[in-house]
Coordinates of C-alpha atoms and ligand atoms in Angstrom, one line a residue:
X1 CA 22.0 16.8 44.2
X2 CA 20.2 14.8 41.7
X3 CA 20.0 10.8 41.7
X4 CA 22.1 9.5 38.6
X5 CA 18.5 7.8 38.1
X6 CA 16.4 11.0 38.3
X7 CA 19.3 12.6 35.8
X8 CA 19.0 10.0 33.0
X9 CA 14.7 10.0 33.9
X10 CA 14.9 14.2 33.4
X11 CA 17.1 14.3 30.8
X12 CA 15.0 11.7 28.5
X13 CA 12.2 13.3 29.2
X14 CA 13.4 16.7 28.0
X15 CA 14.7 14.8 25.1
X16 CA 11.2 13.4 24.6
X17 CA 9.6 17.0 24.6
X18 CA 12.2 18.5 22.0
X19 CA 11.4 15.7 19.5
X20 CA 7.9 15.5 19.9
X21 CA 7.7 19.2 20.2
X22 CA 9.8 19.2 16.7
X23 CA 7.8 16.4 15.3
X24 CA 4.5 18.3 16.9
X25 CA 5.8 21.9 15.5
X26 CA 5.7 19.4 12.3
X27 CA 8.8 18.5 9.8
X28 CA 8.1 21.1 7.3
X29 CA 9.6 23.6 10.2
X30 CA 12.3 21.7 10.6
X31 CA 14.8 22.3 8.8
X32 CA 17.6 19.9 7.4
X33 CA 21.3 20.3 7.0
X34 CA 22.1 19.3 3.5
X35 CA 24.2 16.5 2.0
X36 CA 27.9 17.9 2.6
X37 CA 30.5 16.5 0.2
X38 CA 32.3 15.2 3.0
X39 CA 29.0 13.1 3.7
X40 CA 29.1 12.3 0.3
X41 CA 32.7 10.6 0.1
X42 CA 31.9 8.7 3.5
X43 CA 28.6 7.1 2.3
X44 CA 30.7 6.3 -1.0
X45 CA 33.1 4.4 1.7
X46 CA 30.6 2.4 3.1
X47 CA 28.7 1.4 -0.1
X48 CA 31.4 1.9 -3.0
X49 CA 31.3 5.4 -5.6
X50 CA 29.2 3.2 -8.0
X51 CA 26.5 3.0 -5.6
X52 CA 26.2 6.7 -4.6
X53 CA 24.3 9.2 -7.6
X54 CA 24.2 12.3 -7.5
X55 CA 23.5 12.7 -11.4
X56 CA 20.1 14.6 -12.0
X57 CA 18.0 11.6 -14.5
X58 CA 18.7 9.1 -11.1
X59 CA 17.3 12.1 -8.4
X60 CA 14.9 12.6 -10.7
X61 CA 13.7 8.6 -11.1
X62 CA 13.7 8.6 -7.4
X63 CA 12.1 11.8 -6.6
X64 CA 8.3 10.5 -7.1
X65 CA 6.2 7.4 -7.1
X66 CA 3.1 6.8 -9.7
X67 CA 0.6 9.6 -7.7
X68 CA -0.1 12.9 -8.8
X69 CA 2.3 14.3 -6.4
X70 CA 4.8 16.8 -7.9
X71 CA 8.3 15.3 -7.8
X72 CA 10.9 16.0 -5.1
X73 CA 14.4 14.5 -6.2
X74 CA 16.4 13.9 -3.1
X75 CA 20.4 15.1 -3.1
X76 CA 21.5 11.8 -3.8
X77 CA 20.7 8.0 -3.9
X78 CA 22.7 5.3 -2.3
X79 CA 22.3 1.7 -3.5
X80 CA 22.6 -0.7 -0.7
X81 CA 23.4 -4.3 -1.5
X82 CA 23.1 -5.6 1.8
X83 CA 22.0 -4.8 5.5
X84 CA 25.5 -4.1 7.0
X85 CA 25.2 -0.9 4.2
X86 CA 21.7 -0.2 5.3
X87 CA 22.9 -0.1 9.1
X88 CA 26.1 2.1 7.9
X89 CA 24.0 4.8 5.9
X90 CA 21.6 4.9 8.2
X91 CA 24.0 5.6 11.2
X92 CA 25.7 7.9 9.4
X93 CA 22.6 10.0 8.3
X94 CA 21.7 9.6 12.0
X95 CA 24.5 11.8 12.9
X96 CA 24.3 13.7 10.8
X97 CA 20.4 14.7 10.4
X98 CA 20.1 13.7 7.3
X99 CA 16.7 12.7 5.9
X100 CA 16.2 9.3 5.0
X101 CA 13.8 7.5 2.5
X102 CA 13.5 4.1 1.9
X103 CA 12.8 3.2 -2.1
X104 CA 11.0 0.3 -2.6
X105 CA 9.8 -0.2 -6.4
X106 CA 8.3 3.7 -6.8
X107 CA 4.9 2.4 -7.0
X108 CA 3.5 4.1 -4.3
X109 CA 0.1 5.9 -4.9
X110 CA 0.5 8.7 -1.8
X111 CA 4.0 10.3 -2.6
X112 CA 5.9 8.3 -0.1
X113 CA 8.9 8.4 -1.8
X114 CA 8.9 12.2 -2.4
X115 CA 11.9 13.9 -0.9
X116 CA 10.4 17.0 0.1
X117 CA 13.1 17.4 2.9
X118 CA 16.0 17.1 0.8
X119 CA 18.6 14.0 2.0
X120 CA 19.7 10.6 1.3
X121 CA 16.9 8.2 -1.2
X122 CA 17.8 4.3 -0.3
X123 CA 17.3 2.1 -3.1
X124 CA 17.0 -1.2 -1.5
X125 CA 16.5 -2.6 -5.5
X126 CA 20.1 -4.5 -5.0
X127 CA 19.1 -6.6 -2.1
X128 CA 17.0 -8.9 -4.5
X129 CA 17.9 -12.3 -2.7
X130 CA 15.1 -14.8 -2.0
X131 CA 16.6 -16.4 0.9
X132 CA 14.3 -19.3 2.0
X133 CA 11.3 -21.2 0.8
X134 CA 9.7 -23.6 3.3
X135 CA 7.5 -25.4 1.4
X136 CA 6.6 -27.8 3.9
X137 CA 5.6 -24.7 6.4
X138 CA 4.4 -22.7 3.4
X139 CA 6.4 -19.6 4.7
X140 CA 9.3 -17.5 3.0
X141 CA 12.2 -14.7 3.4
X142 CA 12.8 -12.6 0.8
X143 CA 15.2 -9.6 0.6
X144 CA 13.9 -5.6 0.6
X145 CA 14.2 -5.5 -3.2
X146 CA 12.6 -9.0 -4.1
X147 CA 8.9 -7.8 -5.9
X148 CA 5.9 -9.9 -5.7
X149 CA 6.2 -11.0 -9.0
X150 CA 9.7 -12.0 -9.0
X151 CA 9.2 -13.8 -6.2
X152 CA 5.9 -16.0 -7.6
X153 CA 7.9 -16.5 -10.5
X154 CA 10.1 -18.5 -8.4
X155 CA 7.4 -20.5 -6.7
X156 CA 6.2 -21.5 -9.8
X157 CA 6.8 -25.0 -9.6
X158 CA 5.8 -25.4 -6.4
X159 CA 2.5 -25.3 -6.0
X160 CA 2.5 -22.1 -3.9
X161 CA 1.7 -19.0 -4.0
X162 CA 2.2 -15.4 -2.4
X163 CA -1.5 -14.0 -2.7
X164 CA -1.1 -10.1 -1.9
X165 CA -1.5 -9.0 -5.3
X166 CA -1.3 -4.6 -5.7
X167 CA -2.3 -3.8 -9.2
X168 CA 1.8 -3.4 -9.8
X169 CA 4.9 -5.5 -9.5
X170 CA 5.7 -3.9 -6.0
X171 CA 8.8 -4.3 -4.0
X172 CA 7.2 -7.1 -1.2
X173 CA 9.2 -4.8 1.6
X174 CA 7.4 -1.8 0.6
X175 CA 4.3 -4.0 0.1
X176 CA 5.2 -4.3 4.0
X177 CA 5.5 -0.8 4.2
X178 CA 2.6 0.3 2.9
X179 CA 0.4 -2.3 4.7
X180 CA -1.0 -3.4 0.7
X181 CA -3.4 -4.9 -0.5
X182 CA -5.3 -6.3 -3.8
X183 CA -7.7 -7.9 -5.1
X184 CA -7.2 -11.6 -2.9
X185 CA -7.3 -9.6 0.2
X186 CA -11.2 -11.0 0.4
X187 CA -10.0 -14.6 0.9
X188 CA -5.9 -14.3 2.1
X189 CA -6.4 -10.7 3.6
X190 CA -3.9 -7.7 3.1
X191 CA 0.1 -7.8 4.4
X192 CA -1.0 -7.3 7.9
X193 CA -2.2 -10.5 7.9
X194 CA 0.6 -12.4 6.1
X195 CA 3.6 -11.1 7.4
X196 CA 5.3 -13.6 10.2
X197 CA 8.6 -11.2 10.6
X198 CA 10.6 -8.1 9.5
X199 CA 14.0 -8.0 10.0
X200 CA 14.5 -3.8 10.4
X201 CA 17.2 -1.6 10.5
X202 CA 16.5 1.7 12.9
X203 CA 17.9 5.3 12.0
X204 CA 20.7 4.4 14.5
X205 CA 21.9 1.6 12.7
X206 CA 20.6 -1.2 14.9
X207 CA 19.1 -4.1 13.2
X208 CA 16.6 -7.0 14.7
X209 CA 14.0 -9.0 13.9
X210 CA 10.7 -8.3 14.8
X211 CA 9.2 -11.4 15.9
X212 CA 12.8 -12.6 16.9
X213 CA 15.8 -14.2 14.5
X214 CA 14.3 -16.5 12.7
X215 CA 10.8 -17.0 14.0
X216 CA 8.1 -17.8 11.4
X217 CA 4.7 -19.2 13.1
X218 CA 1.5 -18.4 11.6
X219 CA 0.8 -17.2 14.7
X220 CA 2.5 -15.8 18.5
X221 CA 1.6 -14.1 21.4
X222 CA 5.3 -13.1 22.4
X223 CA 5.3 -9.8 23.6
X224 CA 4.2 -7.1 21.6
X225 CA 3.3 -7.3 18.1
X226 CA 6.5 -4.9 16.4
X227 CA 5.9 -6.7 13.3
X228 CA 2.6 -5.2 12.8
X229 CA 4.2 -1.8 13.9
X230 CA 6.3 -1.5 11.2
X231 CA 4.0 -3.1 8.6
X232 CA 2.4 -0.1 7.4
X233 CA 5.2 2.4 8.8
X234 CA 5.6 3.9 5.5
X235 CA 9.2 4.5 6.0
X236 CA 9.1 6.4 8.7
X237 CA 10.1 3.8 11.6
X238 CA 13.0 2.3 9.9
X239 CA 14.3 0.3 6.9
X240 CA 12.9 -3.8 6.2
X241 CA 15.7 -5.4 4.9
X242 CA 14.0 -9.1 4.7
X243 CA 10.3 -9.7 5.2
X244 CA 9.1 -13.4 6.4
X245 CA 5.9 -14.3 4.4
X246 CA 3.1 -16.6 4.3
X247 CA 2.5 -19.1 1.5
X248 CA -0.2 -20.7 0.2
X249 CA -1.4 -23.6 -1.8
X250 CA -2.8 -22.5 -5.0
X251 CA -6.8 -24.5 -5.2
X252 CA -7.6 -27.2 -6.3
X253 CA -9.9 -25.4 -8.9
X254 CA -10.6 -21.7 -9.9
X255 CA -13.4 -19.8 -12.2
X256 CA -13.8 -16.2 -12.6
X257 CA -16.8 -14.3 -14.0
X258 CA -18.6 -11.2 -14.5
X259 CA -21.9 -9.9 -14.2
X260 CA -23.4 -6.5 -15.0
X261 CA -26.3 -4.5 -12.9
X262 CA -28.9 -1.9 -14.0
X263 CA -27.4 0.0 -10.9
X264 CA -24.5 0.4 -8.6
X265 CA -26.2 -0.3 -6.1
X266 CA -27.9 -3.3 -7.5
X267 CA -23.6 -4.7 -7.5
X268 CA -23.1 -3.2 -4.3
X269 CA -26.0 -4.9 -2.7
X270 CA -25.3 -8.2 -4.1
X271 CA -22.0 -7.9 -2.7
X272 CA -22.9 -7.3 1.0
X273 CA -25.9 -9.9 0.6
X274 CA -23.1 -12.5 -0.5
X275 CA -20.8 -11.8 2.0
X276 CA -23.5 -11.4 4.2
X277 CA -24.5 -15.3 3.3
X278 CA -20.8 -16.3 4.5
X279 CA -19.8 -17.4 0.9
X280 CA -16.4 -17.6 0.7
X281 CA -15.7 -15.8 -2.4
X282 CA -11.8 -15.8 -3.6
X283 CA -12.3 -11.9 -5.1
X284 CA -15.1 -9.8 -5.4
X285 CA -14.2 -6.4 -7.3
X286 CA -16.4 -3.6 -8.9
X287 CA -16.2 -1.1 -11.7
X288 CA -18.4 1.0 -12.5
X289 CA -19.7 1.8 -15.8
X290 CA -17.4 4.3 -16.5
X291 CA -14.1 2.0 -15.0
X292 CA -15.7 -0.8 -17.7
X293 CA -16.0 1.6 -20.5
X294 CA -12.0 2.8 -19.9
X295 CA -11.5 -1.3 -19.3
X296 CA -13.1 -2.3 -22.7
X297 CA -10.5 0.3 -24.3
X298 CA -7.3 -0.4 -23.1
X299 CA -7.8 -4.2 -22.6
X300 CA -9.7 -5.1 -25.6
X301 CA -12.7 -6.7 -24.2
X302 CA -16.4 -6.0 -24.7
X303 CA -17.9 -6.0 -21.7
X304 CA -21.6 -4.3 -21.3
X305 CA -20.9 -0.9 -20.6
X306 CA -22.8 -1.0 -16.8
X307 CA -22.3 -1.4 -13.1
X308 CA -20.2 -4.4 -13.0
X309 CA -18.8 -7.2 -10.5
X310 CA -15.6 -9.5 -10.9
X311 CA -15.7 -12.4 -8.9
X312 CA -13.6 -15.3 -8.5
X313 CA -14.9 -18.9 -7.4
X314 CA -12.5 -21.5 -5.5
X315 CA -12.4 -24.4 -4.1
X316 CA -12.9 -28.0 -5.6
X317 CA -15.3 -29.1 -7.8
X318 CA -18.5 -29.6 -5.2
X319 CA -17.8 -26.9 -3.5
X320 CA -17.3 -24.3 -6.2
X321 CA -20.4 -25.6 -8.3
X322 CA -22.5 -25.1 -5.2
X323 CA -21.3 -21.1 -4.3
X324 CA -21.8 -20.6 -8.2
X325 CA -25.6 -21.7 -7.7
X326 CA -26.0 -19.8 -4.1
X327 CA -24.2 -16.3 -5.8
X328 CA -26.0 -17.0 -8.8
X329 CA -29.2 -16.5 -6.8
X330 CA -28.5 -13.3 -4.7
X331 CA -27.4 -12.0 -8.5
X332 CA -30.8 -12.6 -9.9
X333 CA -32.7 -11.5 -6.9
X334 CA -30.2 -8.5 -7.8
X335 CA -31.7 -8.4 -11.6
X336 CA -27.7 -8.8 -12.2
X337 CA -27.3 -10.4 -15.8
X338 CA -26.2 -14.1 -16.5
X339 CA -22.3 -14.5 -15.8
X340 CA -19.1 -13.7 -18.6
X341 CA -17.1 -16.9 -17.5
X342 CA -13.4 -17.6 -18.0
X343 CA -12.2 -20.5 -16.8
X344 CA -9.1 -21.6 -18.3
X345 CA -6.3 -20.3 -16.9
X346 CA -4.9 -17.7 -19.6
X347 CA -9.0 -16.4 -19.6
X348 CA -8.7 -15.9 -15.7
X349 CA -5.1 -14.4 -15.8
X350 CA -6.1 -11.8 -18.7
X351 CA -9.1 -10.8 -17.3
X352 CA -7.4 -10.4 -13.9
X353 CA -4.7 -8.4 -15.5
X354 CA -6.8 -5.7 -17.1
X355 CA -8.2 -5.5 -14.0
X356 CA -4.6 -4.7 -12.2
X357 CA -4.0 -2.3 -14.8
X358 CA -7.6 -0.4 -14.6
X359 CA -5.5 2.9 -13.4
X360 CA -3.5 2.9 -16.7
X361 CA -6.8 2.0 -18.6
X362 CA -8.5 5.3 -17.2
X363 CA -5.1 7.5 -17.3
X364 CA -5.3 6.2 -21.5
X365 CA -8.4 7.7 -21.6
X366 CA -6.3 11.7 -20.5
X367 CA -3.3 11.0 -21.8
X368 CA -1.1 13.3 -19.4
X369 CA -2.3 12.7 -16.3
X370 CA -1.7 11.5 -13.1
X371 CA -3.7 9.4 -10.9
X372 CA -5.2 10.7 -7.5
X373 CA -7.9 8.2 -6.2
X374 CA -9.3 7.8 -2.6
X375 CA -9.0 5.2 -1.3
X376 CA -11.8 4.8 2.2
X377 CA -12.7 1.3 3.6
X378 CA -16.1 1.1 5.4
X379 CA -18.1 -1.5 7.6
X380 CA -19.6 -3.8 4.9
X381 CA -23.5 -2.7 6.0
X382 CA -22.4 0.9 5.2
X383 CA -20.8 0.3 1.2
X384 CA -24.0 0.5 -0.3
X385 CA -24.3 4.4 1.1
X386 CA -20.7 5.3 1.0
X387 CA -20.1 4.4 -3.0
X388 CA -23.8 5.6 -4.2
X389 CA -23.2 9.1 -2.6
X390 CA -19.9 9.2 -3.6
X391 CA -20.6 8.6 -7.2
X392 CA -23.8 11.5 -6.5
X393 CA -20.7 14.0 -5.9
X394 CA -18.7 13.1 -8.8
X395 CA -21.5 13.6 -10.4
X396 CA -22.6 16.7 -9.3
X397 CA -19.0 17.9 -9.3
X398 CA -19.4 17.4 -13.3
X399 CA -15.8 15.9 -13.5
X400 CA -14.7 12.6 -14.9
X401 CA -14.3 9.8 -11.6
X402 CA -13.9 6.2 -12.0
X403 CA -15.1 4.1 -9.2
X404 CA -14.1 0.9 -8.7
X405 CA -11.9 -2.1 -6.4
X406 CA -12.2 -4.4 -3.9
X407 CA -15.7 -4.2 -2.4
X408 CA -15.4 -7.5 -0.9
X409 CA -13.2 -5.9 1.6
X410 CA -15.4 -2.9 2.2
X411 CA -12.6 -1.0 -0.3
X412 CA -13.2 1.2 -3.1
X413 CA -11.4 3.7 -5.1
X414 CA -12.5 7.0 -6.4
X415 CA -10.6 7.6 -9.2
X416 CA -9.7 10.8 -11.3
X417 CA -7.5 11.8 -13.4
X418 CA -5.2 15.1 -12.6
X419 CA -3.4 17.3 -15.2
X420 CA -1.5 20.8 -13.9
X421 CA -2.3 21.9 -16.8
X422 CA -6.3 21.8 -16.0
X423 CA -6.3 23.4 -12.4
X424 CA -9.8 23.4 -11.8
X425 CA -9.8 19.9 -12.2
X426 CA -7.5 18.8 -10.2
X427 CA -8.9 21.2 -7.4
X428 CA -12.5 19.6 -7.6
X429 CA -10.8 16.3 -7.4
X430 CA -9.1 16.8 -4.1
X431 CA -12.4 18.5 -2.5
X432 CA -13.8 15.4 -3.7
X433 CA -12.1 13.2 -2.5
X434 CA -11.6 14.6 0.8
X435 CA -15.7 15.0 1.0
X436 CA -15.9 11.2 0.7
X437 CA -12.9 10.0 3.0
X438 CA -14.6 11.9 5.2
X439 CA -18.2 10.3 4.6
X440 CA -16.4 7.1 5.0
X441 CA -14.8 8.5 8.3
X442 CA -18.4 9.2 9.7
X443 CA -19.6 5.4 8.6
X444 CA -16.9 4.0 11.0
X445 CA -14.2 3.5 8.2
X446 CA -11.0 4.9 7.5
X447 CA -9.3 7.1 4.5
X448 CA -7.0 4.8 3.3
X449 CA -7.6 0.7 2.8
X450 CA -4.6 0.0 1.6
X451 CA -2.7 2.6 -0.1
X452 CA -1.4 4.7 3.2
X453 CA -1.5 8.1 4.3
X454 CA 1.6 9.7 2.4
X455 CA 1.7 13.3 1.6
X456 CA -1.8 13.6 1.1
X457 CA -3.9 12.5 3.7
X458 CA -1.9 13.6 7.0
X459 CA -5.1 15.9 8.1
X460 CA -7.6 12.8 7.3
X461 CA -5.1 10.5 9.8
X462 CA -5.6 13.6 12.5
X463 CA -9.2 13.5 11.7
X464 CA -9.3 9.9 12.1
X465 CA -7.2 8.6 14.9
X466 CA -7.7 12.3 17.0
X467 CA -5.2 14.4 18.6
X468 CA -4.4 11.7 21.9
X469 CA -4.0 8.9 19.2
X470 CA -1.6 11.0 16.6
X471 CA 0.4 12.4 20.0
X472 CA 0.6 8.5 21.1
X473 CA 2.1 7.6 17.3
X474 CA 4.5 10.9 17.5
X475 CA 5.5 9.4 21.1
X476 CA 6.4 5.8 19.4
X477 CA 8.2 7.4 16.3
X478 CA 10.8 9.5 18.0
X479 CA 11.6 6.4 20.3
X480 CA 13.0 4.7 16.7
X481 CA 13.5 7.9 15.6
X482 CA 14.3 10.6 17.7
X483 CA 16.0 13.2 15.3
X484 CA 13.1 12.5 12.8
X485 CA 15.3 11.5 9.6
X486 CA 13.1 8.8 8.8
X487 CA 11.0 9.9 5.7
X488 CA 10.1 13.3 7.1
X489 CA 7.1 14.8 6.3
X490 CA 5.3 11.6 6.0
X491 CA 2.6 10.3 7.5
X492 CA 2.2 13.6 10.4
X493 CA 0.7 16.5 10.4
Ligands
FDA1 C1 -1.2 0.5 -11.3 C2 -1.1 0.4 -9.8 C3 -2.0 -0.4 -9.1 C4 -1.9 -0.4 -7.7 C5 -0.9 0.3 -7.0 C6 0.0 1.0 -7.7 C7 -0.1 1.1 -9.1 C8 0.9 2.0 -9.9 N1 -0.9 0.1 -5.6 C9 0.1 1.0 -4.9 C10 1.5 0.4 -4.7 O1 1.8 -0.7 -5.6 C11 1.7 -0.1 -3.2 O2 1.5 0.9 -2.4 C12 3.0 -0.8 -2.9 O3 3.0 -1.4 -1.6 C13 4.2 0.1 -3.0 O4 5.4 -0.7 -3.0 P1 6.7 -0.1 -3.6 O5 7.8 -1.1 -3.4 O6 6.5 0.4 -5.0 O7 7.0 1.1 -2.6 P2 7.5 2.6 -2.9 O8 8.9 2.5 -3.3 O9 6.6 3.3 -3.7 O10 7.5 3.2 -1.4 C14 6.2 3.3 -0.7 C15 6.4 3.7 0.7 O11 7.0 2.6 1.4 C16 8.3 3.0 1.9 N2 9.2 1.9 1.7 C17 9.4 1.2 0.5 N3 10.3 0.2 0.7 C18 10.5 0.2 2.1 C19 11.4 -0.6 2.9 N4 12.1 -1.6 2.4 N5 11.4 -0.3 4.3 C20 10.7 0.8 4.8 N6 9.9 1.6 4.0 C21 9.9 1.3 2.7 C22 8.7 4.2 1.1 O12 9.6 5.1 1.9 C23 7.3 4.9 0.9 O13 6.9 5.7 2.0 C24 -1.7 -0.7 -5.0 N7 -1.6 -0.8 -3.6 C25 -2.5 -1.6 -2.9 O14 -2.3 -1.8 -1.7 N8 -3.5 -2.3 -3.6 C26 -3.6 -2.2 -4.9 O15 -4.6 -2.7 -5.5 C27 -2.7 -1.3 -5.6 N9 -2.9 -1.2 -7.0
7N5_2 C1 -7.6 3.8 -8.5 C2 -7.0 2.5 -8.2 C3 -5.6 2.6 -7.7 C4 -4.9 1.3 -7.8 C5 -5.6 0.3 -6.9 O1 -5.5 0.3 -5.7 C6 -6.4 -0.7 -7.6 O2 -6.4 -0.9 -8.8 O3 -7.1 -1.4 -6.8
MN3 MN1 -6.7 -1.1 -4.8

């Protein structure tokens, strides 16, 4: 007779091999019951009617993000307005194998959001509560549906700031989710960095805190590090409900510029050679002539039409005056031209908000498309060869890419636009950009920087982490989630 030990040992072990074997034999095989209208009248009990939609302009809204994805409306959306209805919903679509997907904002770039497995999309929109500031320990805790700029907005008279700046006004929990980034990741970093503690809800309705209740040190070695687990989960782990965040002072003094090059590798090079130099630059972004051109449009400026590199100076007024002379050499020794400045404040914001909206500039340019745009992170030594061969392809691919972003990380973009109606197109563009994730992929980089893995780039992740390494993630995601509700279809191959 078995030990009572041995029983519970066997039997999660056979549990373990159906779910990864279901997750393995991949979610597009497994099916989904769909939303009964039973389920329907008990998620209206736990949230209230008004909260549950079944109308077809709300599925709709919720059934794709800003990429190039087609849409996928879930059955229904549930609003939750606070975590006891997260846990409640989530339970219940537990039992009941129901997909899950967490809504943040919709800004997603990789068709997160898309419900290609039918089931329940959570709007988390309604839990918009900024719940702490701690100024004197420059942290904060904001609800799931609190965006970045909401939330600086609120700081504003404080003399801190929340750094993580996507080119939209994301949801700071799907920020969280999507492990973001921007254009300050050069001096603050990206989330990963700047997020003390999650509190999560998991698909069986359990909710905790990652780094403990109410923990917020800029730094612990406490056990294992489940905050960073679920930063960058994508929804498939669970649901943030509140995210902990680091503050920061805003400097002393700021001044932006920007310089053109007779090459893009002339920008490039200046860029590694500064960061090389240990100059610690506040932002260092590229566009390339064609990004500029599309910038000069939409944004009404009149920038030379060339290889270009926006940086931002901090610091106080010694400091900054002497990285301006040592940047201003490596940019000469470059043959980069003499620096566009903008130093008062509404300069610096405008010019930093045509950057954040260089995707729309480009889309003006198609009206009708979509975005798709890579997305690959290298070693710095290897940018130089990662961007000039990738602009060779577009090139030789004769279709229109923009190429452009945060090269101070080592992150770039590939841009192009996609139409349905102009097949070819959108064909070349996806051979494309899979050609250059995978160039980064042989420099030592990754596919994805800060934008995730999504629907598009499951077989890059393979490709990338290998079979042991996507086995080992399948192993930790049916522990949160053993009947796979959790944004299925995500993320795995
Ligand atoms: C014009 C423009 C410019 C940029 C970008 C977009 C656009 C439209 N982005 C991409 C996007 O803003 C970024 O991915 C955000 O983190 C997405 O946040 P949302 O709240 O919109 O998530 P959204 O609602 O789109 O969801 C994204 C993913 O996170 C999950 N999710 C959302 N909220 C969750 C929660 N509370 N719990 C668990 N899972 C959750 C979703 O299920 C989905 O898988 C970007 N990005 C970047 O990193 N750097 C950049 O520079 C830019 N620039
Ligand atoms: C092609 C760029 C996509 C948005 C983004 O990530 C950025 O503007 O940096
Ligand atoms: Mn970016």
């Amino acid at each position: 007779m078995f030990s009572k030990r041995f029983a519970v040992q066997l039997q999660s072990c056979v549990r373990q091999f159906c779910t990864t074997k279901c997750l393995t034999a991949n979610a597009q095989a497994f099916e989904y019951p769909s939303v009964s209208s039973k389920l329907v009248k008990e998620l209206q009990g736990i949230v209230g009617q008004s909260n549950v939609s079944t109308a077809e302009a709300v599925r709709e809204q919720h059934g794709h993000d800003e990429s190039y994805h087609k849409s996928s409306p879930p059955e229904l959306v549930v609003f939750a307005e606070n975590v006891e209805h997260v846990s409640h919903v989530a339970k219940l679509c537990n039992n009941n194998n129901i997909p899950l997907i967490p809504f943040g904002t919709g800004t997603g770039l990789e068709g997160g959001i898309n419900a290609i497995k039918g089931g329940v999309c959570l709007d988390l929109n309604k839990m918009n509560n900024i719940l702490a500031v701690n100024q004197e320990d420059f942290d904060c805790t904001v609800e799931a549906g609190v965006s970045r700029q909401t939330l600086n907005s609120y700081l504003r008279d404080t003399g801190l700031v929340f750094p993580i700046d996507p080119g939209a006004d994301a949801s700071l929990c799907g920020m969280c989710a999507t492990s973001a980034s921007g254009t300050n990741a050069v001096r603050y970093g990206t989330m990963r960095e700047n997020v003390l503690n999650l509190e999560v809800v998991l698909p069986d309705g359990r909710v905790f805190d990652t780094a403990g209740k109410g923990r917020r040190t800029k730094k612990t070695s406490a056990g294992y590090n489940l905050t960073n687990l679920f930063v960058g989960s994508e929804g498939t782990l669970g649901i943030i409900t509140k995210a902990t965040l680091r503050l920061y002072g805003i400097p002393e003094c700021t001044a932006s510029a920007v310089c053109s090059f007779p090459s893009v590798k002339n920008a490039v090079d200046t860029t590694v050679n500064i960061l090389q130099c240990g100059i610690q630059m506040a932002r260092i972004e590229f566009l390339d002539e064609v990004a500029i051109d599309a910038f000069n449009k939409y944004s009404k400026y009149d920038m030379k039409v060339a290889p270009s590199l926006f940086m931002e100076f901090t610091g106080n007024e010694g400091t900054l005056a002497k990285q301006v002379d040592l940047v201003s050499e490596i940019v000469n020794m470059n043959e980069g031209s003499d620096f566009k400045w903008a130093e008062e404040a509404e300069e610096k914001n405008r010019l930093w908000k045509a950057r954040h909206d260089i995707v729309y500039a480009c889309m003006a340019l198609q009206p009708g498309s979509k975005p798709y745009s890579t997305d690959v992170c290298v070693p710095i030594s290897r940018l130089p060869d990662v961007i000039v061969r990738s602009k060779e392809l577009i090139d030789a691919a004769g279709i229109i890419g923009f190429t452009l972003g945060h090269v101070g990380d080592g992150n770039f973009h590939n841009l192009f636009l996609i139409n349905d109606d102009m097949p070819d197109q959108k064909a070349k563009a996806i051979k494309l950009s899979k050609q250059i994730a995978k160039i980064a992929q042989e420099l030592d980089g990754t596919c994805t920087g800060e934008h995730g893995i999504g629907l598009g780039k499951k077989e890059l992740l393979l490709r990338e982490i290998g079979e042991e390494g996507l086995e080992i993630m399948k192993q930790v995601k049916s522990t949160f989630d053993p009947n796979n509700i959790m944004n299925p279809g995500k993320v795995f191959v």
